[in-house]
Coordinates of N, CA and C in Angstrom, one line a residue:
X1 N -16.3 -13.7 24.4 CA -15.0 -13.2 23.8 C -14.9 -13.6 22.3
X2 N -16.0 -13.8 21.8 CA -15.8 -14.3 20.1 C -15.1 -15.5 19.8
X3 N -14.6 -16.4 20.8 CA -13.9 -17.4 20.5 C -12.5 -17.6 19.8
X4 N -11.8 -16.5 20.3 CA -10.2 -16.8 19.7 C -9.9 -17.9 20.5
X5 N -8.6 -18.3 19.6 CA -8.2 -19.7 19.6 C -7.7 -19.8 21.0
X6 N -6.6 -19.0 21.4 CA -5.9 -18.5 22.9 C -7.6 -18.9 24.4
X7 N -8.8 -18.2 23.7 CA -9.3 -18.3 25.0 C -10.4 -19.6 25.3
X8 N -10.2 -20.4 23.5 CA -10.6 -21.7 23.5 C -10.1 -22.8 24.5
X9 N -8.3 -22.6 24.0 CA -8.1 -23.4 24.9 C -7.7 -23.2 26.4
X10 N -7.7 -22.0 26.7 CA -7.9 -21.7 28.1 C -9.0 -22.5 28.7
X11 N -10.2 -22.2 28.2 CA -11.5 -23.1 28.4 C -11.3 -24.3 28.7
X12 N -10.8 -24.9 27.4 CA -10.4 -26.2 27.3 C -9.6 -26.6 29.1
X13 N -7.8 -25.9 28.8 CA -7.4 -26.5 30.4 C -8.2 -26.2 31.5
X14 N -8.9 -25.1 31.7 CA -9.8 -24.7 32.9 C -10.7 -25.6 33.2
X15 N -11.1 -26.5 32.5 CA -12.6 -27.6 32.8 C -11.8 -28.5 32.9
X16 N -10.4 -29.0 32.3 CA -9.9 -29.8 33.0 C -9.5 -30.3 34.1
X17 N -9.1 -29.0 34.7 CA -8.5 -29.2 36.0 C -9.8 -28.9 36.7
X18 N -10.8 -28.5 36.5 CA -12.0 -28.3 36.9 C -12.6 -29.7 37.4
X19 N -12.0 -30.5 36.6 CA -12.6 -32.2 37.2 C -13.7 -32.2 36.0
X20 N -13.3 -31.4 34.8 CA -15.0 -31.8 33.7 C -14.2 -32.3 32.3
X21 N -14.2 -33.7 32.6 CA -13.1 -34.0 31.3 C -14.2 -34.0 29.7
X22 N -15.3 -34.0 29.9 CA -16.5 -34.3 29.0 C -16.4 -32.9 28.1
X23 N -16.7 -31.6 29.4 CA -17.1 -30.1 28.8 C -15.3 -29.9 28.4
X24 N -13.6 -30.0 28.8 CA -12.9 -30.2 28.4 C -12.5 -30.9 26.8
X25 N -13.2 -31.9 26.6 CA -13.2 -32.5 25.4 C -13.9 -31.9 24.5
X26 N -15.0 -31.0 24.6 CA -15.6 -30.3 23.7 C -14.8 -29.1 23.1
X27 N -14.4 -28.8 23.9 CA -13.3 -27.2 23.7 C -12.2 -28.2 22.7
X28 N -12.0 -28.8 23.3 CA -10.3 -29.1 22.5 C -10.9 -29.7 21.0
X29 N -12.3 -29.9 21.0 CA -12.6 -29.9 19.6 C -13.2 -29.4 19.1
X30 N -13.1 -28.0 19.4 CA -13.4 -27.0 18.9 C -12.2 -26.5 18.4
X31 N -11.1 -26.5 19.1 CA -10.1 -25.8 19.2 C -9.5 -27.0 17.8
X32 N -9.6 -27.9 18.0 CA -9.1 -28.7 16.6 C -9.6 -28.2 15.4
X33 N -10.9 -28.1 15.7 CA -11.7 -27.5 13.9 C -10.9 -26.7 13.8
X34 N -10.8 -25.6 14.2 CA -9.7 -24.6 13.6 C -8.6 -25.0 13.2
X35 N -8.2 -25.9 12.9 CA -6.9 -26.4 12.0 C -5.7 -26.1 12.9
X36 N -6.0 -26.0 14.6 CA -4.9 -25.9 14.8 C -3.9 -26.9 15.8
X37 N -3.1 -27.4 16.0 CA -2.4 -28.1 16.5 C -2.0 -28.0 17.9
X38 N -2.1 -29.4 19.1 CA -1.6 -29.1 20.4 C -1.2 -30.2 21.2
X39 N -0.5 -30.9 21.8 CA 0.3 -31.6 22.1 C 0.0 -31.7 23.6
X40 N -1.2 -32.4 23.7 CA -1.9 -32.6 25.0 C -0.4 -33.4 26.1
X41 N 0.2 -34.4 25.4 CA 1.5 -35.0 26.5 C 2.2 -34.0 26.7
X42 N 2.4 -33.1 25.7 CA 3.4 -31.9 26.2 C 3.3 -31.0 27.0
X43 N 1.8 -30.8 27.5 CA 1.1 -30.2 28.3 C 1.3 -30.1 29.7
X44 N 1.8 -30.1 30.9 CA 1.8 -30.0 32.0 C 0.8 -30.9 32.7
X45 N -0.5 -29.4 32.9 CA -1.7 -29.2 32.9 C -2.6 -29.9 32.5
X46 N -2.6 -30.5 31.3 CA -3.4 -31.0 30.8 C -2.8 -32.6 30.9
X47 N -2.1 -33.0 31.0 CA -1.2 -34.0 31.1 C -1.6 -34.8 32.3
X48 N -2.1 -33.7 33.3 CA -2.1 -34.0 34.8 C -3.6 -34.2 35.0
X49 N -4.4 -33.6 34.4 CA -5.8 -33.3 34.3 C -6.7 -34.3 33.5
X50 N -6.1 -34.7 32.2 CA -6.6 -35.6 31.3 C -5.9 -37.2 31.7
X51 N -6.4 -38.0 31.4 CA -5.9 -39.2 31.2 C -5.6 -39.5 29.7
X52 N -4.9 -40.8 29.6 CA -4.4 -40.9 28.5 C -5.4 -41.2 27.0
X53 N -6.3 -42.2 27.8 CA -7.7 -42.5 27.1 C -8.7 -41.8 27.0
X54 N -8.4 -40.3 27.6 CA -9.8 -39.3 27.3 C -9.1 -38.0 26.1
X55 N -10.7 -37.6 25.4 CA -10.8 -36.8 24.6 C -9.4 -37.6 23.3
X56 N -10.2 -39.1 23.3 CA -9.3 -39.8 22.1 C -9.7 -39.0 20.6
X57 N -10.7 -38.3 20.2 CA -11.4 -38.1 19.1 C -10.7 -36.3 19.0
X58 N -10.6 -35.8 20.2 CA -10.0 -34.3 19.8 C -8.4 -34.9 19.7
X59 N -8.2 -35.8 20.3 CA -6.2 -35.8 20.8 C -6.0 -36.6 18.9
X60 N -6.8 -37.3 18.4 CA -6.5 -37.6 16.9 C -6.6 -36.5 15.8
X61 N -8.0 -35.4 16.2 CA -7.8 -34.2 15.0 C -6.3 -33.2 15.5
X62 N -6.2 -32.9 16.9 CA -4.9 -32.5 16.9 C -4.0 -32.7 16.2
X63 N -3.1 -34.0 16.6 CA -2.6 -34.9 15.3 C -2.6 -34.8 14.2
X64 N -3.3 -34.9 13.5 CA -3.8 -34.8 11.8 C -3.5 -33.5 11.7
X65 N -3.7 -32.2 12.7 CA -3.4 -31.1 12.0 C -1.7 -31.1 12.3
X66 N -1.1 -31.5 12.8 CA 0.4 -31.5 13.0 C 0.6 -31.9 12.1
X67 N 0.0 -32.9 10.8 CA 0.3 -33.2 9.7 C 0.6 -32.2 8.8
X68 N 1.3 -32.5 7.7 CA 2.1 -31.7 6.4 C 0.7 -31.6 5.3
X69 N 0.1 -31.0 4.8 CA -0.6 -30.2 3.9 C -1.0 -30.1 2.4
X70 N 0.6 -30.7 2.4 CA 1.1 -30.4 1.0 C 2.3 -30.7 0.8
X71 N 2.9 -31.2 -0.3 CA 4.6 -31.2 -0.8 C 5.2 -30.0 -1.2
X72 N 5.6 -30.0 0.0 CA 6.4 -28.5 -0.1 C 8.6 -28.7 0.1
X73 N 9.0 -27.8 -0.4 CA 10.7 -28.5 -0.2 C 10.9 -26.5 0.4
X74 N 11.6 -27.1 1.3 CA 12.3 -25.4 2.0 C 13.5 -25.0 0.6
X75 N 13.2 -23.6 0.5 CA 13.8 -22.7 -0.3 C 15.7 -22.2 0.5
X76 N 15.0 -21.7 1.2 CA 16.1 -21.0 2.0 C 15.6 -20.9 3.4
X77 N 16.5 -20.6 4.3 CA 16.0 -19.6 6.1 C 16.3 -18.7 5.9
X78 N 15.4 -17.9 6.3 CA 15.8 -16.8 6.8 C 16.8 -16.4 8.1
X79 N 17.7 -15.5 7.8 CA 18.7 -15.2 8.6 C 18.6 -14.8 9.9
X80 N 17.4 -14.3 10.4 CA 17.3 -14.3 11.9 C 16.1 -14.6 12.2
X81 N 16.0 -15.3 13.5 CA 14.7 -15.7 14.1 C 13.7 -14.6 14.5
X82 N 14.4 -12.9 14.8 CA 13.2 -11.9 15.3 C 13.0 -11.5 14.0
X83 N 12.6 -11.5 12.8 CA 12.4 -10.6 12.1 C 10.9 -10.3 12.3
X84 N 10.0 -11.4 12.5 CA 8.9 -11.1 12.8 C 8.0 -10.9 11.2
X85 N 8.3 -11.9 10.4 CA 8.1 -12.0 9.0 C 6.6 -11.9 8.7
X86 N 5.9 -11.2 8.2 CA 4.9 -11.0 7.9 C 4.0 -11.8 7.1
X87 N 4.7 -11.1 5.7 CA 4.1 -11.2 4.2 C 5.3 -11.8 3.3
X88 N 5.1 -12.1 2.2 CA 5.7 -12.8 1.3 C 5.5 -12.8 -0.3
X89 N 6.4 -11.9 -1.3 CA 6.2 -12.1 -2.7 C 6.7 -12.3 -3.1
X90 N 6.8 -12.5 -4.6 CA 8.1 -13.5 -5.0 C 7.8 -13.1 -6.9
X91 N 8.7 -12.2 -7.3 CA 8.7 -11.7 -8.3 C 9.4 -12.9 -9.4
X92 N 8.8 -13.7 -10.6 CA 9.0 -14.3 -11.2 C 9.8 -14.5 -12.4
X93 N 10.1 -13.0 -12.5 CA 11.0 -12.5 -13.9 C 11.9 -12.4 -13.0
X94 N 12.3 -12.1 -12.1 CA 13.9 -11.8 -11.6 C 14.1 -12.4 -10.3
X95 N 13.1 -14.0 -10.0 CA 13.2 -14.8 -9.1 C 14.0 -14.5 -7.8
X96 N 12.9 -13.4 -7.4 CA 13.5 -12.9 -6.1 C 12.4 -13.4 -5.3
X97 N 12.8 -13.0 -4.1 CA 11.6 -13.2 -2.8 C 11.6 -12.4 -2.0
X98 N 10.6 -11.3 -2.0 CA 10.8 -10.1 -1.0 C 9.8 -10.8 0.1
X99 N 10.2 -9.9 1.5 CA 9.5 -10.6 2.5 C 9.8 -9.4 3.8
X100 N 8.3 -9.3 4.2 CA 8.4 -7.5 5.0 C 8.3 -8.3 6.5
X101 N 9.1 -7.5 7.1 CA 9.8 -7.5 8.7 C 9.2 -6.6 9.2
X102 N 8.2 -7.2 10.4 CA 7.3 -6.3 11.3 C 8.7 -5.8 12.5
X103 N 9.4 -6.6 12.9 CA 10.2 -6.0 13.4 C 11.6 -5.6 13.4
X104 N 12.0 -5.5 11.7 CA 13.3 -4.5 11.6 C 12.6 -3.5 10.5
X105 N 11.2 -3.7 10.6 CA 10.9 -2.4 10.2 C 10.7 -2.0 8.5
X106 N 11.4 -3.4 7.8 CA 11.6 -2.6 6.2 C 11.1 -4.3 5.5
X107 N 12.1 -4.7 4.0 CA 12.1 -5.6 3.4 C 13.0 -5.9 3.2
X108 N 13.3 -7.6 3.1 CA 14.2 -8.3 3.1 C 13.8 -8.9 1.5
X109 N 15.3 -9.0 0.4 CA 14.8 -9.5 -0.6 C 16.3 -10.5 -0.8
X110 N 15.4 -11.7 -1.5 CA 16.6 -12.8 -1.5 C 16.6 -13.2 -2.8
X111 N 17.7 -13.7 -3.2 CA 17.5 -14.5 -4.6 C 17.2 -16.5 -4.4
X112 N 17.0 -17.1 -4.9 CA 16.5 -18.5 -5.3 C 17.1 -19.3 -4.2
X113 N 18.9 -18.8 -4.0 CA 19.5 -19.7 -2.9 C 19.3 -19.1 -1.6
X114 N 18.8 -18.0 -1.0 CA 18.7 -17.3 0.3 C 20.1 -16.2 0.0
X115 N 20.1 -16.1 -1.2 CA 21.4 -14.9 -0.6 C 20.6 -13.6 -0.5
X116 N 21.3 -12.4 0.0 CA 20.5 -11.8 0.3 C 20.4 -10.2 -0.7
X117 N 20.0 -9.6 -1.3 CA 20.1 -9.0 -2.5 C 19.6 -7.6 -1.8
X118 N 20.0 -6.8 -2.7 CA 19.7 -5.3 -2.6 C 18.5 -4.4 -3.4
X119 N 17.7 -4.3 -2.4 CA 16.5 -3.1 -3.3 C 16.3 -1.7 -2.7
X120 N 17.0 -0.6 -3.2 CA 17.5 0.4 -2.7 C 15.9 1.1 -2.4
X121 N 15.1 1.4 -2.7 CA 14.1 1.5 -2.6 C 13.5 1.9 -0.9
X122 N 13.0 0.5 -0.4 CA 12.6 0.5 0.6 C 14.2 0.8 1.9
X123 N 14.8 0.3 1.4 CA 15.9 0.4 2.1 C 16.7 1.8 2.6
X124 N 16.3 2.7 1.6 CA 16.4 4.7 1.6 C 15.3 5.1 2.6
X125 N 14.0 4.4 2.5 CA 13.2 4.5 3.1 C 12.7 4.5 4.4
X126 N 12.5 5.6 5.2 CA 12.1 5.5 6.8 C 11.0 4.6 6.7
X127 N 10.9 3.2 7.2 CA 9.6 2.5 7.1 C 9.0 2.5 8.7
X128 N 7.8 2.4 8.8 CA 7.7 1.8 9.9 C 7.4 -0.1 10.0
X129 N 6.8 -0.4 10.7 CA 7.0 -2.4 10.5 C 5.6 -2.2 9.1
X130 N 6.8 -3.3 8.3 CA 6.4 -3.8 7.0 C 5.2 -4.5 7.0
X131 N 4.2 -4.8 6.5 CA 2.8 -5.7 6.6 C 2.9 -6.5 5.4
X132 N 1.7 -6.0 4.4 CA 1.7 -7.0 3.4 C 2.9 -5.9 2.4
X133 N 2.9 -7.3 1.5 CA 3.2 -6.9 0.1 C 2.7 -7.7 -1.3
X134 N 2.7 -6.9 -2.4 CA 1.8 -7.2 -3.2 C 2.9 -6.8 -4.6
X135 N 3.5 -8.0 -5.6 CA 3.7 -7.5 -6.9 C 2.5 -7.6 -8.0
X136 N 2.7 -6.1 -8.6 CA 2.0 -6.1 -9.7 C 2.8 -6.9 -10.8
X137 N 2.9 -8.0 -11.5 CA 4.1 -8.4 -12.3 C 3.9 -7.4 -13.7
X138 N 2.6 -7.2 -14.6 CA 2.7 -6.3 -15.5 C 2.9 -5.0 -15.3
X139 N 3.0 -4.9 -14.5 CA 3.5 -3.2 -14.5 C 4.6 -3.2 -13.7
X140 N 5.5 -4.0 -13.2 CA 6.7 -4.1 -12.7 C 6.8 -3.2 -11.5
X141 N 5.9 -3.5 -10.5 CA 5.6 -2.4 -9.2 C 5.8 -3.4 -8.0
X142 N 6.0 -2.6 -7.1 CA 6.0 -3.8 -5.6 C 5.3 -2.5 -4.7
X143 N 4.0 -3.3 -4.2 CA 3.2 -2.2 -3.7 C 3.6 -2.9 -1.9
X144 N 3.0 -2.2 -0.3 CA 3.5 -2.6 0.3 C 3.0 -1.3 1.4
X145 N 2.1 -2.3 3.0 CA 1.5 -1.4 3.8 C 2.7 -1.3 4.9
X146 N 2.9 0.2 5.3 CA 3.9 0.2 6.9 C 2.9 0.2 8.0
X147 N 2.7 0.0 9.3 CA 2.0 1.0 10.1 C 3.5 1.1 11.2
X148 N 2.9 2.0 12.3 CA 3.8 2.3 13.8 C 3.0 1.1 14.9
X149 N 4.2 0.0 14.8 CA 3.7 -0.6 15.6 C 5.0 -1.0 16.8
X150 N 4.4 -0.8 18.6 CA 5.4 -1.5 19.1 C 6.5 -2.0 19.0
X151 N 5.6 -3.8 18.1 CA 7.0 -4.6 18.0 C 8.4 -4.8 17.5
X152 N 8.1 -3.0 16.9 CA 9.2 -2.4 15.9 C 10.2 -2.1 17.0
X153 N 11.5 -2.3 16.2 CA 12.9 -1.9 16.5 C 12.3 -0.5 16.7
X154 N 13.0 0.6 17.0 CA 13.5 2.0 17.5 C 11.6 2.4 17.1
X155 N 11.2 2.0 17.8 CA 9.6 2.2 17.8 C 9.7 3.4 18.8
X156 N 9.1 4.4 18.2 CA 8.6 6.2 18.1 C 7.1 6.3 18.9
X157 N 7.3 6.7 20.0 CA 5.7 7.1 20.4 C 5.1 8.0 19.5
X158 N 5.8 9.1 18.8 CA 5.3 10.1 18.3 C 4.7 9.7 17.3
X159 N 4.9 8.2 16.7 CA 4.4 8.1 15.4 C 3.2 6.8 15.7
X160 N 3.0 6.5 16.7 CA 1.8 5.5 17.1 C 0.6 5.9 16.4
X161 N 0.0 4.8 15.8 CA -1.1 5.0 14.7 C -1.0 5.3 13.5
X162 N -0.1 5.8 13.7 CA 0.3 5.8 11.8 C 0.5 4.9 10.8
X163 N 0.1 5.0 9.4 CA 0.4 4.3 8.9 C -0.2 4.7 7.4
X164 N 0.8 3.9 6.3 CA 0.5 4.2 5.3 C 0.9 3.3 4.0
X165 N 0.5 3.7 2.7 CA 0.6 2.8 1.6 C 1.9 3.2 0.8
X166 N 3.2 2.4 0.4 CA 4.0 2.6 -0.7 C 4.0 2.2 -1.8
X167 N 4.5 2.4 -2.7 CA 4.4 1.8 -4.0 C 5.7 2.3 -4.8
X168 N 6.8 0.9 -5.0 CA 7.7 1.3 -5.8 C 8.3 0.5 -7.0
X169 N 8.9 0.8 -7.9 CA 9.5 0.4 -9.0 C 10.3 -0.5 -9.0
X170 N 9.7 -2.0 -9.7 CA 10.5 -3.2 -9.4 C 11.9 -3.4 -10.2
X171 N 12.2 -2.8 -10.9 CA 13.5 -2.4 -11.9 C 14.0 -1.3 -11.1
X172 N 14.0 -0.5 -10.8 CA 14.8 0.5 -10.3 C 15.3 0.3 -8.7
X173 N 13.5 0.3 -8.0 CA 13.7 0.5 -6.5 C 13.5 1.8 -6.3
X174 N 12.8 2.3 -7.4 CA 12.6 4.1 -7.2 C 11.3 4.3 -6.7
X175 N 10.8 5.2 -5.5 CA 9.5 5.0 -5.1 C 8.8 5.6 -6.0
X176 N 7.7 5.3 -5.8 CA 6.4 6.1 -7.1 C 5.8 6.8 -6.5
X177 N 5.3 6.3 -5.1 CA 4.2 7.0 -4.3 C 4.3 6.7 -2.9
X178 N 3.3 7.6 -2.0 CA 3.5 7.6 -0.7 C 2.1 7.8 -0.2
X179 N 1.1 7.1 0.2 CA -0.2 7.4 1.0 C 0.0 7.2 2.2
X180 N -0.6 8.1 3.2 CA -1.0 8.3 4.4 C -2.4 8.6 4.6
X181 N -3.4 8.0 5.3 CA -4.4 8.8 5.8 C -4.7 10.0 6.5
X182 N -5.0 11.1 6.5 CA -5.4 11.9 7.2 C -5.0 11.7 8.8
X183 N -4.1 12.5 9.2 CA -3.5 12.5 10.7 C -4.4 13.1 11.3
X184 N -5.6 12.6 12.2 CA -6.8 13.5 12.8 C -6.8 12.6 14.3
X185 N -5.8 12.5 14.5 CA -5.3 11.7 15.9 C -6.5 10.1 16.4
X186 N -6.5 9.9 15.1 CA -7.3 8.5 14.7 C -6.0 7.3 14.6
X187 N -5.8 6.3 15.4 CA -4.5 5.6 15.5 C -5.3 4.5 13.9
X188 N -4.3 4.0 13.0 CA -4.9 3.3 12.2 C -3.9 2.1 11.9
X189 N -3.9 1.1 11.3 CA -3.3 0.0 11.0 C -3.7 -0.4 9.5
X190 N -3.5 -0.1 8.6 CA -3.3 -1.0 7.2 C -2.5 -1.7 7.2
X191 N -3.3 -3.2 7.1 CA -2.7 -4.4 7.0 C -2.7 -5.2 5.9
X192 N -3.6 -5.6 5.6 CA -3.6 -6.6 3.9 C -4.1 -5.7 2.9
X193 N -3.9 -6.6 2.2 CA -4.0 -5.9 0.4 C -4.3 -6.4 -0.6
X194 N -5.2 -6.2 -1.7 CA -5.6 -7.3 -3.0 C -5.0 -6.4 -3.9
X195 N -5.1 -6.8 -4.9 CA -4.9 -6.2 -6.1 C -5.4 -6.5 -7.0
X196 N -6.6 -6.0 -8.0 CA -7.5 -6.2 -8.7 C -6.5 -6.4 -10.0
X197 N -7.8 -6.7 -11.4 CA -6.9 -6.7 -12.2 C -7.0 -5.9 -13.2
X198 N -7.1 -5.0 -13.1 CA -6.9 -3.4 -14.0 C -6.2 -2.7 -13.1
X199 N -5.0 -3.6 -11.8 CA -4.0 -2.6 -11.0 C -4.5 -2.0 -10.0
X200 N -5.9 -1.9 -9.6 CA -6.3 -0.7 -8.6 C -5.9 -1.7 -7.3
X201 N -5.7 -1.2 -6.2 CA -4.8 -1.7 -5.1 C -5.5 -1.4 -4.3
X202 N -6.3 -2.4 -3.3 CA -7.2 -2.3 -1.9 C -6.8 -2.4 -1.0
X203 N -6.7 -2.1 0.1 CA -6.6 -2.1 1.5 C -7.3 -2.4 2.5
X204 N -7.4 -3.4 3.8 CA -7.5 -3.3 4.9 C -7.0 -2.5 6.0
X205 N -7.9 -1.7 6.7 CA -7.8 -1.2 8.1 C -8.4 -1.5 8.8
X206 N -7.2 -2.1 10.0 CA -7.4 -3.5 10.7 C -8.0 -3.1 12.0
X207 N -7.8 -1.6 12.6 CA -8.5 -1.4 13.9 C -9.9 -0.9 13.7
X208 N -10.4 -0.5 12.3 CA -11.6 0.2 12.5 C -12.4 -0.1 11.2
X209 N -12.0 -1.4 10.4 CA -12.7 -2.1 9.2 C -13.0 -1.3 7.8
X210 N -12.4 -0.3 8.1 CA -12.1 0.5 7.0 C -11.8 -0.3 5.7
X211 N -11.8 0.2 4.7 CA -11.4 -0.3 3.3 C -11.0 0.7 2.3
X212 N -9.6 0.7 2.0 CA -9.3 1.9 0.8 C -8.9 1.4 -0.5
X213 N -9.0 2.3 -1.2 CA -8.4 1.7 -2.9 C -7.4 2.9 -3.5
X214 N -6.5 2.6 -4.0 CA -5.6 3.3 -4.8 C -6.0 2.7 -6.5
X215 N -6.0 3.6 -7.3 CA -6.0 3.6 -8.7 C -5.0 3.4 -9.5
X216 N -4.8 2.6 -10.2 CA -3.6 2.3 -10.8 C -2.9 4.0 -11.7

């Protein structure tokens, strides 16, 4: 299964309770390399299965990744727990922070203290759930992938697979442009995005490894 993290540690509790605390302790450090964090006491399962003195070497990189990264200070919260927050940019001349909602579907833009500000723009805009977003700062653009996904509020079967590229005016909120792919009953997902630096704008397509570019 290529090793996602989810079926690592399945592995992991499975050999546990299996009575294999050795082939158990390998998985969970594996599952640690990945930088990700897990709370073996908080565990049930594993709680019941492990003793307190086994897999001492994965139960410490666990730990360490529970650790902090970096000196970071919270800005604001965001106002609701489902937004289902994607992506994150943060326009420097007019210290905003826009931030796309896979599941209310559009963008949320704040000023410095969390208030919550108006960009008419995407907001006029039928979006489907927001993915990445990307400011151009010299050219004053806020570029920005929709697809039709599920997790979306008033999610449309008719529009399953779709998806496409916006791009609109950071001064105004006026859109500039609209891409779609080719509707040939091919379901697609554009999800991330670079931005080179003569402006041209790249794409990810996340179900079929696709790659597109828009020209400045």
């Amino acid at each position: 299964l290529d090793g996602p993290p989810r079926v690592v540690r399945r592995l992991a509790r499975t050999e546990a309770l299996m009575g294999h605390p050795e082939t158990a302790c390998r998985w969970l450090t594996r599952y640690a390399s990945m930088g990700l964090a897990l709370d073996l006491a908080a565990d049930a399962q594993f709680a019941a299965a492990l003793g307190d003195g086994q897999c001492a070497g994965a139960r410490a990189a666990l730990a360490r990744n529970r650790e902090p990264v970096g000196d970071t200070t919270a800005v604001f919260r965001l106002p609701r727990a489902d937004l289902i927050a994607e992506d994150l940019a943060y326009d420097a001349a007019r210290h905003r922070f826009f931030v796309s909602s896979v599941r209310q579907r559009g963008v949320l833009v704040f000023d410095a203290t969390g208030k919550r500000l108006s960009f008419r723009g995407p907001e006029r805009d039928s979006l489907w759930s927001v993915m990445a977003l990307r400011i151009d700062p010299s050219r004053r653009r806020l570029w920005l992938t929709t697809a039709c996904l599920r997790e979306a509020e008033r999610f449309s079967a008719a529009d399953s697979g779709r998806t496409a590229v916006l791009l609109y005016d950071l001064r105004s909120g006026r859109r500039l442009g609209r891409w779609e792919p080719e509707r040939d009953g091919t379901a697609r997902v554009i999800g991330d995005m670079a931005l080179g630096p003569d402006g041209t704008a790249y794409f990810t397509e996340s179900l079929h490894g696709a790659l597109y570019s828009i020209s400045p």
